[in-house]
Coordinates of C-alpha atoms and ligand atoms in Angstrom, one line a residue:
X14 CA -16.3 21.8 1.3
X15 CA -12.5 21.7 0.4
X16 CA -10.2 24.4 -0.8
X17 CA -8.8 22.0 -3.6
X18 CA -9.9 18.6 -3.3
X19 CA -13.2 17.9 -5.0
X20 CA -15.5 15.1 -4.0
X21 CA -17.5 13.2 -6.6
X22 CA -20.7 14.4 -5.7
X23 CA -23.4 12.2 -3.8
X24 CA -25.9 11.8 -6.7
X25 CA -23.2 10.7 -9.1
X26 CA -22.4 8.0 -6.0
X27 CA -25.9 7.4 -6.3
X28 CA -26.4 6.4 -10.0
X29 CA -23.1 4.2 -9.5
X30 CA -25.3 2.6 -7.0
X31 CA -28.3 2.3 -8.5
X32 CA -26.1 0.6 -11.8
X33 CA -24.7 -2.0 -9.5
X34 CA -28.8 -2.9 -9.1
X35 CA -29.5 -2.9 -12.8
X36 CA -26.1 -5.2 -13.3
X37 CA -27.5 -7.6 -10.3
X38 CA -30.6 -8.1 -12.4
X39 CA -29.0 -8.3 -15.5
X40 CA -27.2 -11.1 -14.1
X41 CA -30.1 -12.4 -12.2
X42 CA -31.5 -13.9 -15.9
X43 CA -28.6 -16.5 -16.2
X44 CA -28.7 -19.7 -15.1
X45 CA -25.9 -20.1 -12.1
X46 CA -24.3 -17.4 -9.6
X47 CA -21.7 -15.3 -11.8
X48 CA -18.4 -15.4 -9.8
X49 CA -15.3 -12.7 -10.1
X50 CA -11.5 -13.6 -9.1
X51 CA -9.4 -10.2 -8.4
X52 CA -5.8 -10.4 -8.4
X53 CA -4.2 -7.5 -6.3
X54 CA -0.7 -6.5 -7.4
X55 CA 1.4 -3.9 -5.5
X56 CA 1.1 -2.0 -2.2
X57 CA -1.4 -1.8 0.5
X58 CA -3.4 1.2 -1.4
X59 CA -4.0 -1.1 -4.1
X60 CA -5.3 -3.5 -1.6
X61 CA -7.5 -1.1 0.0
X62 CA -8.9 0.0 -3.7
X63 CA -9.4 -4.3 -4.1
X64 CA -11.7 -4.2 -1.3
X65 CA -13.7 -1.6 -2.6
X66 CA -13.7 -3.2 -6.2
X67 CA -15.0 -6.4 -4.4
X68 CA -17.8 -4.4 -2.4
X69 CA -18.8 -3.0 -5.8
X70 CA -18.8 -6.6 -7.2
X71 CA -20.9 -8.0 -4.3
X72 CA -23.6 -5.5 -4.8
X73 CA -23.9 -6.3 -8.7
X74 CA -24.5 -9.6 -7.5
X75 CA -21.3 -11.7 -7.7
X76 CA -19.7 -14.4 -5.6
X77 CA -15.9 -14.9 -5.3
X78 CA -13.7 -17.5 -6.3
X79 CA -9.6 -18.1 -6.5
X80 CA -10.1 -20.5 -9.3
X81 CA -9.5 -18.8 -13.0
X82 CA -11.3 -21.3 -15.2
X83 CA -14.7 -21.1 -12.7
X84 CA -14.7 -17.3 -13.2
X85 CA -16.8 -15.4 -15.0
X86 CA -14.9 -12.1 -14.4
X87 CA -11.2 -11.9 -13.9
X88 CA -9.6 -8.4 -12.8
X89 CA -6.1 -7.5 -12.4
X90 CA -5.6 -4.4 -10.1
X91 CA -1.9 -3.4 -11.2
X92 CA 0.8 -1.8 -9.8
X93 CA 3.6 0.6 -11.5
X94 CA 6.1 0.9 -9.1
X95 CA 9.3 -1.2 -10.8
X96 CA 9.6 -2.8 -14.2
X97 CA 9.7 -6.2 -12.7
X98 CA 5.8 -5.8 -11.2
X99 CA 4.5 -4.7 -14.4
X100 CA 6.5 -7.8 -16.5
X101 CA 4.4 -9.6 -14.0
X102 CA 1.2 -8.1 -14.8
X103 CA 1.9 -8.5 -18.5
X104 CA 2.6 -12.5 -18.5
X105 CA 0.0 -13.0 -16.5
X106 CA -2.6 -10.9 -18.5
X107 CA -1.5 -13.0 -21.7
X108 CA -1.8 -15.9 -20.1
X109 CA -5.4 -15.1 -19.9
X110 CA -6.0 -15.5 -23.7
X111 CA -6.0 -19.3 -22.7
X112 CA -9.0 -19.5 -20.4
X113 CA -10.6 -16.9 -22.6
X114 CA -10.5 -19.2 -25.8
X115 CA -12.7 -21.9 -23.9
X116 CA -15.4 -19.1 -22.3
X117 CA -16.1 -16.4 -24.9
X118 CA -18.4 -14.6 -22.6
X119 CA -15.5 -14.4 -19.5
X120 CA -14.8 -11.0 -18.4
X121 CA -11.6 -9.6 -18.2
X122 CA -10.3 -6.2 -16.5
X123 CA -7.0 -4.5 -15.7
X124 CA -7.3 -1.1 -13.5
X125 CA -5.1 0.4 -11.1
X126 CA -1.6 2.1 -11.9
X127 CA -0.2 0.5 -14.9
X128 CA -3.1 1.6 -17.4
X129 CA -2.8 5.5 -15.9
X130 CA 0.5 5.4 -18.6
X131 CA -0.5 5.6 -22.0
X132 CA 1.9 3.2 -23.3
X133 CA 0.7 0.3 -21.2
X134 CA -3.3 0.9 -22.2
X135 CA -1.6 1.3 -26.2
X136 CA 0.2 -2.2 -25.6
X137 CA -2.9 -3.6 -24.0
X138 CA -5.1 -2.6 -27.3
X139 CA -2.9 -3.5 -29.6
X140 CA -1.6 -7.0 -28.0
X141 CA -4.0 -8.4 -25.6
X142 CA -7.4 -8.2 -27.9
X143 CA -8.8 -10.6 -25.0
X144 CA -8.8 -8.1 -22.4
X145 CA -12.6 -6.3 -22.1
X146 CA -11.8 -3.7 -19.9
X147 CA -9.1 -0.9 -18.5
X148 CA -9.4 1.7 -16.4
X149 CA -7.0 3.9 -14.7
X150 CA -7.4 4.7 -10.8
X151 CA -9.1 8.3 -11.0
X152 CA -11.8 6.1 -12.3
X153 CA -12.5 3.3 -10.1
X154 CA -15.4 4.5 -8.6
X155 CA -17.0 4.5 -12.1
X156 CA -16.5 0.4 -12.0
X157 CA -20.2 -0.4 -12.2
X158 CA -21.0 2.0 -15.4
X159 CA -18.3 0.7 -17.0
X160 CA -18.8 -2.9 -16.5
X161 CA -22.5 -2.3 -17.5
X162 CA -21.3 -0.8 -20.8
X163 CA -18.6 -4.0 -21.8
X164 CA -21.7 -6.7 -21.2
X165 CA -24.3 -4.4 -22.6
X166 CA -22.9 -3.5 -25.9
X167 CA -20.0 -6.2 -25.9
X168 CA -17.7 -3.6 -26.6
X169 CA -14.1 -3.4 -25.3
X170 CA -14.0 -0.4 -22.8
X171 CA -10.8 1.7 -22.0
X172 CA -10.9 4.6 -19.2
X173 CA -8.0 6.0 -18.3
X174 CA -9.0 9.7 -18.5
X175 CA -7.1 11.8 -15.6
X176 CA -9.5 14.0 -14.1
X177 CA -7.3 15.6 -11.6
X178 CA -8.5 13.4 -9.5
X179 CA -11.6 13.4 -7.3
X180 CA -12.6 11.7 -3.6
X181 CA -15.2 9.4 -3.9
X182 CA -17.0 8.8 -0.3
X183 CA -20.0 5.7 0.0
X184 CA -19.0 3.3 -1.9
X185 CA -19.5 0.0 -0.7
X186 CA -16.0 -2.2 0.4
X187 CA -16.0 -5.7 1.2
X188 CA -12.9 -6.0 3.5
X189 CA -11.4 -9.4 3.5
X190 CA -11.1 -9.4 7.8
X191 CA -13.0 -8.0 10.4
X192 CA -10.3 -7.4 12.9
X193 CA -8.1 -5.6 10.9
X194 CA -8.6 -2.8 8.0
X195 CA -6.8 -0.6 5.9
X196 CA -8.2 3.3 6.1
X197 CA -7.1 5.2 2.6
X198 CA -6.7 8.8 4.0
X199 CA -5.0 11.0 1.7
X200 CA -4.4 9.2 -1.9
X201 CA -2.0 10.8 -4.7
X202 CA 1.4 12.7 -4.2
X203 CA 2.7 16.1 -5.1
X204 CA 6.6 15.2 -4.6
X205 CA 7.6 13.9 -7.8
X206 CA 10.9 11.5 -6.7
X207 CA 13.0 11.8 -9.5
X208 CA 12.9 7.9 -9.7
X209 CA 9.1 7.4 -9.2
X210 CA 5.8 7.0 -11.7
X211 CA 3.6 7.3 -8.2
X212 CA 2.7 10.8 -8.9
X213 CA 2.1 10.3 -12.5
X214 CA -0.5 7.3 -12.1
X215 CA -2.5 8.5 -9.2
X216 CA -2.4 12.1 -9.3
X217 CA -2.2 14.7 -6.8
X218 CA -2.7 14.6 -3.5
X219 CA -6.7 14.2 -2.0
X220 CA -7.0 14.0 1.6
X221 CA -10.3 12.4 2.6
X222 CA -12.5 15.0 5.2
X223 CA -11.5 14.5 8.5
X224 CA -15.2 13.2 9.6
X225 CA -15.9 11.2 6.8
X226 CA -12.5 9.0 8.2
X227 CA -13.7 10.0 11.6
X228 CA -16.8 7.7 11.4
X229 CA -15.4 4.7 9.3
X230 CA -12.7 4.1 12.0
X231 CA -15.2 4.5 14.8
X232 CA -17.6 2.0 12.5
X233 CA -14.8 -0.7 12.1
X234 CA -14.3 -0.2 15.7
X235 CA -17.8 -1.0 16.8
X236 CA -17.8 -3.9 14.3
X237 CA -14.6 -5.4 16.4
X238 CA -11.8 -4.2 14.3
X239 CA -8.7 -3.7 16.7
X240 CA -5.9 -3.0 14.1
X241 CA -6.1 0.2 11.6
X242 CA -3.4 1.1 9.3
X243 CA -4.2 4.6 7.4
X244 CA -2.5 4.8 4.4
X245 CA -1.0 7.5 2.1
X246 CA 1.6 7.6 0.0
X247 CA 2.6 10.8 2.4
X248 CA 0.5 10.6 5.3
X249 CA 2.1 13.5 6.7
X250 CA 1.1 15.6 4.2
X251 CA -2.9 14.8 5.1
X252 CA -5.1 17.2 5.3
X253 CA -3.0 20.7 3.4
X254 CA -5.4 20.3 0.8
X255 CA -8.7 20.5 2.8
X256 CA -10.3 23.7 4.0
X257 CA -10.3 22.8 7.6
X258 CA -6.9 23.7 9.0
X259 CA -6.6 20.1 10.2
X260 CA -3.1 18.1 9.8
X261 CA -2.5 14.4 10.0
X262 CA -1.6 15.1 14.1
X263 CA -4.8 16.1 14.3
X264 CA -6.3 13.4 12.5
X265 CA -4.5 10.8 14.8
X266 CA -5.4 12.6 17.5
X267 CA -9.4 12.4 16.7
X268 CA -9.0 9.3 16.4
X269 CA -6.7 7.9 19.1
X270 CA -9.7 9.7 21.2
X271 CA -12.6 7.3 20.1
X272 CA -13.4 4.5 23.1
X273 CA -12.5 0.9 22.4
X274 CA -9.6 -1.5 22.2
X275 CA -7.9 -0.7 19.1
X276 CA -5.1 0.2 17.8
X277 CA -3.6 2.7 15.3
X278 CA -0.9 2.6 12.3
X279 CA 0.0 4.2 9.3
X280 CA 2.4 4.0 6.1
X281 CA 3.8 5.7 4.7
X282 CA 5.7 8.9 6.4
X283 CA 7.9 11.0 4.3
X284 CA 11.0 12.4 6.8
X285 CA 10.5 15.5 4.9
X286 CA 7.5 16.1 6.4
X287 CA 7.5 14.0 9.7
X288 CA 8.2 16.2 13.1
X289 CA 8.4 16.0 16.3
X290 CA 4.5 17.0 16.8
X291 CA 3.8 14.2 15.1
X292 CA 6.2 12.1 17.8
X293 CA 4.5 13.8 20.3
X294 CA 1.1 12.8 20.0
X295 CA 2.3 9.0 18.9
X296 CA 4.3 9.5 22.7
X297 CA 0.8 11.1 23.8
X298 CA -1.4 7.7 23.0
X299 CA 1.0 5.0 23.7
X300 CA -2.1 2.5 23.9
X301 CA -3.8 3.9 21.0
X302 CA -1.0 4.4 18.1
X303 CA 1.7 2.0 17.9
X304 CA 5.3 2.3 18.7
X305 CA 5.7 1.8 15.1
X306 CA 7.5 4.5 12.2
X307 CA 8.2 3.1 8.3
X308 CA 10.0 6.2 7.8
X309 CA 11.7 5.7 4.0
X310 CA 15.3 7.1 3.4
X311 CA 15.9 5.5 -0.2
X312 CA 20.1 6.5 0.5
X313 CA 22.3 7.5 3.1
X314 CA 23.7 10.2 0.8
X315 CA 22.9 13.7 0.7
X316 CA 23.7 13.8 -2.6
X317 CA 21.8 11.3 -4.0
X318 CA 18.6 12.5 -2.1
X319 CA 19.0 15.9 -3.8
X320 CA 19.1 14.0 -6.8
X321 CA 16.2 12.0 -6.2
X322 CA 14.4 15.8 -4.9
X323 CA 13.3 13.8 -1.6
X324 CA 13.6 17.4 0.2
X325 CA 16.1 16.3 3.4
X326 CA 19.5 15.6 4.2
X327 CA 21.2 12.7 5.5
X328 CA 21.8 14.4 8.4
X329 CA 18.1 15.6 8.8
X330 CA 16.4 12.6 8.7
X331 CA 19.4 11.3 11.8
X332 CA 18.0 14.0 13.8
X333 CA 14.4 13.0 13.1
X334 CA 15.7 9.1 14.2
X335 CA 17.2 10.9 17.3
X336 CA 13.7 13.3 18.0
X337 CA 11.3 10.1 17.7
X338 CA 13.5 7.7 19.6
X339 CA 14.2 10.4 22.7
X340 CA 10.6 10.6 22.9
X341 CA 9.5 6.4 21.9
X342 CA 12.7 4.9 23.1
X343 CA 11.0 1.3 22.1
X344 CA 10.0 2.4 18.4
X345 CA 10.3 -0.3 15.6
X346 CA 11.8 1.5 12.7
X347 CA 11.8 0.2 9.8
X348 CA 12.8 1.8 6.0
X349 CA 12.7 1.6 2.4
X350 CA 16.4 1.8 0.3
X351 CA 17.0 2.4 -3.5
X352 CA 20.7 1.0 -4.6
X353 CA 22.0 2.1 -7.8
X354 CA 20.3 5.1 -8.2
X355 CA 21.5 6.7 -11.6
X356 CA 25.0 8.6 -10.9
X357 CA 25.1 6.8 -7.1
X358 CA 29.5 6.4 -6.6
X359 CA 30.6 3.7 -4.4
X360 CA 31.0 5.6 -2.0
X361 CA 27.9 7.2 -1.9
X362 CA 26.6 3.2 -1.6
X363 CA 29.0 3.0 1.3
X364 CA 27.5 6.2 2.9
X365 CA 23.9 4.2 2.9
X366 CA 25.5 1.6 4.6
X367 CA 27.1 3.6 6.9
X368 CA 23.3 4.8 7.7
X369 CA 22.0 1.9 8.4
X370 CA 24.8 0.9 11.0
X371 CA 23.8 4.0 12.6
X372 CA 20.3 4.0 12.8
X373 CA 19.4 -0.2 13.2
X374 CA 16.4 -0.6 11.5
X375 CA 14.3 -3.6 12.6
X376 CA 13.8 -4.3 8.8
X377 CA 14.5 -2.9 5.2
X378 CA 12.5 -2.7 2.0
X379 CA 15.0 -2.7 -0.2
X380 CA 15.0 -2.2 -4.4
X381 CA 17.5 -2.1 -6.9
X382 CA 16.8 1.2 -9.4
X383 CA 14.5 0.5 -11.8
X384 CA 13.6 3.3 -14.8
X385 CA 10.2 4.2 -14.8
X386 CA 9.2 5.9 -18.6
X387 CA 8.6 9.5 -18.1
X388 CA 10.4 10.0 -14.6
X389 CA 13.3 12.6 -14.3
X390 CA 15.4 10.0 -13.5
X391 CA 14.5 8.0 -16.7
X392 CA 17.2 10.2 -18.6
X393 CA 19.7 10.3 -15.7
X394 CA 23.4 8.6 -16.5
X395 CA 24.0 5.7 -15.1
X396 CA 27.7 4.3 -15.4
X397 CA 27.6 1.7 -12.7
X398 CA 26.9 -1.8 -13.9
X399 CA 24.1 -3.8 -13.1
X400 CA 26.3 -6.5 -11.4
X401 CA 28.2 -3.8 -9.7
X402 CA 24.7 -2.7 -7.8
X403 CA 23.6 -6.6 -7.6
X404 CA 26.3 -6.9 -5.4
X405 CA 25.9 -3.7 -3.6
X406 CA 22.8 -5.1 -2.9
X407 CA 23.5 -8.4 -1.5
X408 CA 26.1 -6.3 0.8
X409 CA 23.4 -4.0 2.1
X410 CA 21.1 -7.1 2.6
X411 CA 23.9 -8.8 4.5
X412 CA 24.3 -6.3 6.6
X413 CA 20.7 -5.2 7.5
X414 CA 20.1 -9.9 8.2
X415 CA 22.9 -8.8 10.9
X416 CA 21.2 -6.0 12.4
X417 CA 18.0 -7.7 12.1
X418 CA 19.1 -10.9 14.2
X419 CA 20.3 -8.5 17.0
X420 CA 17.4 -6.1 17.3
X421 CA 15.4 -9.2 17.5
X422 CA 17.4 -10.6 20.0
X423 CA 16.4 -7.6 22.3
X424 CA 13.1 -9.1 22.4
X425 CA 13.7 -12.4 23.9
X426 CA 12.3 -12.3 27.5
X427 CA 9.8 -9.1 27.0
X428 CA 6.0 -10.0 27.4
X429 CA 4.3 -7.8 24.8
X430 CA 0.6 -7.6 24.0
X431 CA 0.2 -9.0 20.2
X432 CA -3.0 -9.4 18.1
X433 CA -3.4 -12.7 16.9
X434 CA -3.0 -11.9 12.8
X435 CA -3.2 -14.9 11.0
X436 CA -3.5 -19.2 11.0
X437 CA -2.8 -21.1 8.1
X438 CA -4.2 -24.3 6.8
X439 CA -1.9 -26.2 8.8
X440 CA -2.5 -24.4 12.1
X441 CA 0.5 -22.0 12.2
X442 CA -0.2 -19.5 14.5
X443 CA 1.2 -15.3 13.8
X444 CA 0.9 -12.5 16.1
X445 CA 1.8 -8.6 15.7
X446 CA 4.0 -7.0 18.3
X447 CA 2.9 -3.5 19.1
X448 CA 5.4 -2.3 16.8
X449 CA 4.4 -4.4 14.0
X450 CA 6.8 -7.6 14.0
X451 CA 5.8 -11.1 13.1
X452 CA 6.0 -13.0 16.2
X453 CA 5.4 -17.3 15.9
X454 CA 2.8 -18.6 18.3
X455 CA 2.8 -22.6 19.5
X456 CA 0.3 -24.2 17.1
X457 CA -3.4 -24.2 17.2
X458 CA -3.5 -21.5 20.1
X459 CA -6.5 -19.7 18.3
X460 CA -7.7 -16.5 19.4
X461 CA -7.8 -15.1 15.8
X462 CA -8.7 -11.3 15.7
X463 CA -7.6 -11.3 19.8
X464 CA -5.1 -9.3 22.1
X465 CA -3.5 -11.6 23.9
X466 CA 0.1 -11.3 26.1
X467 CA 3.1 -12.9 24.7
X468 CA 6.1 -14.1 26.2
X469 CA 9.0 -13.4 23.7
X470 CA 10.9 -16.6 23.9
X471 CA 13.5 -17.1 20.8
X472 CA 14.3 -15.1 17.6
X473 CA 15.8 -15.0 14.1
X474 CA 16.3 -12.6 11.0
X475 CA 13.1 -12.8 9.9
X476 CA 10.6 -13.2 13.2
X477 CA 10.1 -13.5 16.6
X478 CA 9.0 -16.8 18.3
X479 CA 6.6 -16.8 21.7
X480 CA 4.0 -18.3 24.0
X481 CA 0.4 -16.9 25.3
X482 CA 0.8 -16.1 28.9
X483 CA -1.9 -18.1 30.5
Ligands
5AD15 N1 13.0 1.9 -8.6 C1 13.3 1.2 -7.5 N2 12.6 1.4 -6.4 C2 11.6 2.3 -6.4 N3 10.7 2.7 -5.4 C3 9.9 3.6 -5.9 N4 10.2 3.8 -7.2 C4 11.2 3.0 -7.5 C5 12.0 2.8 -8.7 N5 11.8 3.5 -9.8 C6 10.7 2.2 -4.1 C7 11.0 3.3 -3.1 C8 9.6 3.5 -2.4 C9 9.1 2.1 -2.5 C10 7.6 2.0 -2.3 O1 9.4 1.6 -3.7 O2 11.9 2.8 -2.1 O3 9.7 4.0 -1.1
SF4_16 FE1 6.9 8.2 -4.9 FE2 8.3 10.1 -3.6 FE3 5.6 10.2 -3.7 FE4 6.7 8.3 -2.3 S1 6.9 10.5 -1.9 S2 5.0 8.1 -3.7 S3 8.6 7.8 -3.5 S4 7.0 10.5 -5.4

C-alpha cells in the first residue's frame, strides 16, 4: 500500500456498485428510459472525471441525450480556474430554473471544482433552490449514494466535504472514443501558484499505483486505443507519494514497453520538476511517446515567477528548452502564459515576450490574470489597468500568430504519420501529427481511429493542411 495516498477501499467501491443496481431498478418502475445530459466545463481532468460520471450513469440505468428539455438528469461538472469559467457555469445553472419549472421531477447536479469553495455551494443554496444536488471532487466516486439519497427522500443533497483526498480504483468509465483516452495518473497539487484555486479545489497530490495504470493502458490498448494522454496537473511529480520508489520516468517507461501500436502523451509538466531523465526516455521511445512537451512558463520574468512561487527561473526553464530540444530536435513545444499578473511592470511583460521569441513555441495558451478568492495572489497590488494588460495581450498574441505561421511553415513537404482524430457532420476530415498539431485532411478520406502517412502540403496560424499517401 502507499506511504500517503489512501485508496478508497474495495468494499466501499463495492457498495457504490451495488447502489448503481438498486438505482437501475428503482428506475426500472417508470414508464420510459430515464436519460442524463452532462455538460463538461474546464480541462481535460474534468473530462476524464465526465467519463467516469457517465460509466456510473450507465450502470444505474440511464441513456444519454444532448437535448436539455428530454432530460431527466442534467449535471454540470465545473471548473474553477478563472472567473470568466465560473460566470459561465452560473448563467447557465440559472438558466436551468426554466426547464425545471415544466418537469418537477428533473434532476439537476453541479460537481467538480467550483462547489470545493464554500462560497460557490453558499450561492448555490441560497440562489438556485432548483439545483438537487452538489458535490465537490474528493467525492465523486460517492455519485451513486448520493443520487440514491436526492430521489429517495427528495431532499436537496450538498457534499463537498474535503477528505484529504482518496484514490478511487474500479469504477466504471464510459469513454466517449475507442481510439483515444485520457489516463488520470496523479490528481491534486502540492505547489500552491500564487494565482491558482487548483490546489484548493482538488487537494493534494494522489498518484494512482503504478499497476493499477499499468493494466488500464494495456486494456485500452487491446481494445484498439492508439492515443493515450496521462494527465496530472504535475505529472512530473507522479509517483513521490507512493511507497514504491517509482517516478513518472518510470511510469512512462512501463508503459512505452507494453506491445501494440500506440502511442503516448501527457499534460501537464511543470519545468520545476521536468529533467533531462525525463527527455531521455521520451528520446529512448521515439515510436512510443510523442515528440510532444506542454511545458507552462506563465512569464518570462524571473521576478514574476518568484512571485507566482512557480520554483524556476527564467533562465532555468531556457536550459530545460535547450536540454529537451538537444536530445528531440523535432519537439512540438507548446506553453501556457499569464499577463498582468498582480505587480507585472512593462517591462517585465516585455521580458515574456522576449521569451517567447527565443524559445518559438508551436502554440500558446494564453490568460489574462484573473483573482481567484483565497489565493495569495487574491490580495496582491495590482496598479496596471485592465486595458493596459488587454493590450499587452493582444501584442503577445500577435506575436506568438507570427511565430505560429512560421513553425508551421517548417512542416510543409514532411510526410508524418498522423492518427485520423476526428470527422464532422459535413465530412471534414482532422489528423494529429506525432507532436500533437491539427493537420486538415481532403474530405471524406475516413480512416477514423487510424495511422495513416501524411504528406504535409500547406499551412496557417492555426493548422496544418495534408494528403494520405496512397
Ligand atoms: N488567472 C489566469 N490564468 C490562470 N491559470 C491558472 N490560474 C489562473 C488565474 N488565476 C492558467 C495558467 C495555467 C492554466 C491551466 O490556466 O496559465 O497553466
Ligand atoms: Fe495550479 Fe501551479 Fe498546481 Fe498548475 S502547478 S495546478 S498552476 S498550483
Amino acid at each position: 500500500m502507499s506511504r500517503n495516498t489512501k485508496q478508497v477501499p474495495k468494499e466501499e467501491i463495492i457498495k457504490q456498485l451495488e447502489t448503481c443496481d438498486i438505482v437501475r431498478q428503482l428506475l426500472a418502475k417508470k414508464p420510459k428510459e430515464r436519460k442524463a445530459l452532462v455538460d463538461t466545463y474546464g480541462c481535460q481532468q474534468n473530462e476524464a472525471d465526465s467519463e467516469q460520471i457517465c460509466g456510473m450513469l450507465s450502470q444505474m440505468g440511464y441513456g444519454f441525450t444532448d437535448n436539455v428539455e428530454e432530460a431527466d438528469l442534467v449535471l454540470l461538472n465545473t471548473c474553477a480556474i478563472r472567473e470568466h469559467a465560473e460566470q459561465r457555469v452560473f448563467g447557465n445553472v440559472g438558466a436551468l430554473v426554466h426547464s425545471k419549472r415544466r418537469n418537477k421531477d428533473k434532476i439537476i447536479c453541479v460537481c467538480g471544482c467550483m462547489p470545493q469553495q464554500e462560497y460557490v455551494t453558499e450561492k448555490i443554496k441560497r440562489s438556485y433552490p432548483h439545483v438537487d444536488l452538489v458535490f465537490g471532487t474528493h467525492k465523486l466516486w460517492q455519485f451513486p449514494s448520493l443520487l440514491l439519497s436526492v430521489l429517495q427522500n427528495k431532499k436537496r443533497v450538498f457534499a463537498i466535504e474535503d477528505e484529504g483526498g482518496r484514490v478511487a480504483e474500479g469504477l466504471p468509465v464510459l469513454r466517449k472514443f475507442s481510439y483515444k483516452a485520457s489516463v488520470p495518473i496523479v490528481n491534486g497539487c502540492n505547489n500552491f501558484c500564487t494565482y491558482c484555486i487548483v490546489p484548493y479545489v482538488r487537494g493534494r497530490e494522489r498518484s494512482r499505483e503504478i499497476e493499477d495504470i499499468v493494466r488500464e493502458v494495456k486494456d485500452l490498448v487491446n481494445g484498439g486505443c492508439r492515443e493515450i494522454t496521462l494527465l496530472g496537473q504535475n505529472v512530473n511529480s507522479y509517483g513521490k507519494d507512493l511507497e514504491k520508489a517509482k517516478d513518472f520516468s518510470d511510469l512512462l517507461i512501463a508503459l512505452a514497453q507494453l506491445d501494440g501500436d500506440f502511442l503516448i502523451r501527457f499534460m501537464t509538466s511543470h519545468p520545476k520538476d521536468a529533467s533531462d531523465k525525463l527527455f531521455a526516455v521520451m528520446e529512448q521511445y521515439p515510436n512510443k511517446i510523442a515528440p510532444q512537451l506542454h511545458l507552462p512558463v506563465q512569464s518570462g520574468s524571473t521576478r514574476v515567477l518568484t512571485a507566482m512561487n512557480r520554483g524556476y527561473t527564467r533562465e532555468k526553464y531556457l536550459e530545460l528548452i535547450r536540454q529537451v530540444r538537444a536530445r528531440i530536435p523535432d519537439i512540438t513545444l507548446t506553453s501556457d502564459i499569464i499577463v498582468g499578473f498582480p505587480g507585472e511592470t512593462q517591462e517585465e511583460f516585455e521580458e515574456t515576450l522576449s521569451l517567447i521569441e527565443l524559445v518559438e513555441f508551436e502554440a500558446l495558451f494564453t490568460f489574462v490574470f484573473s483573482a481567484r478568492k483565497g489565493t495569495p495572489a487574491e490580495h496582491f497590488e495590482d496598479p496596471m489597468p485592465i486595458v493596459q494588460k488587454k493590450e499587452n495581450f493582444q501584442r503577445l498574441l500577435d506575436v506568438q500568430n507570427e511565430i505560429s505561421e512560421r513553425k508551421h511553415a517548417e512542416y510543409i513537404g514532411k510526410t508524418l504519420r498522423c492518427l485520423v482524430d476526428q470527422i464532422d457532420e459535413k465530412g471534414n476530415v482532422i489528423a494529429r501529427t506525432p507532436g500533437g498539431r491539427r493537420v486538415h485532411l481532403e474530405k471524406d478520406c475516413g480512416k477514423l481511429g487510424e495511422f495513416v502517412d501524411v504528406s504535409i502540403t500547406n499551412a496557417s496560424k492555426w493548422s496544418l493542411f495534408g494528403v494520405i499517401q496512397k
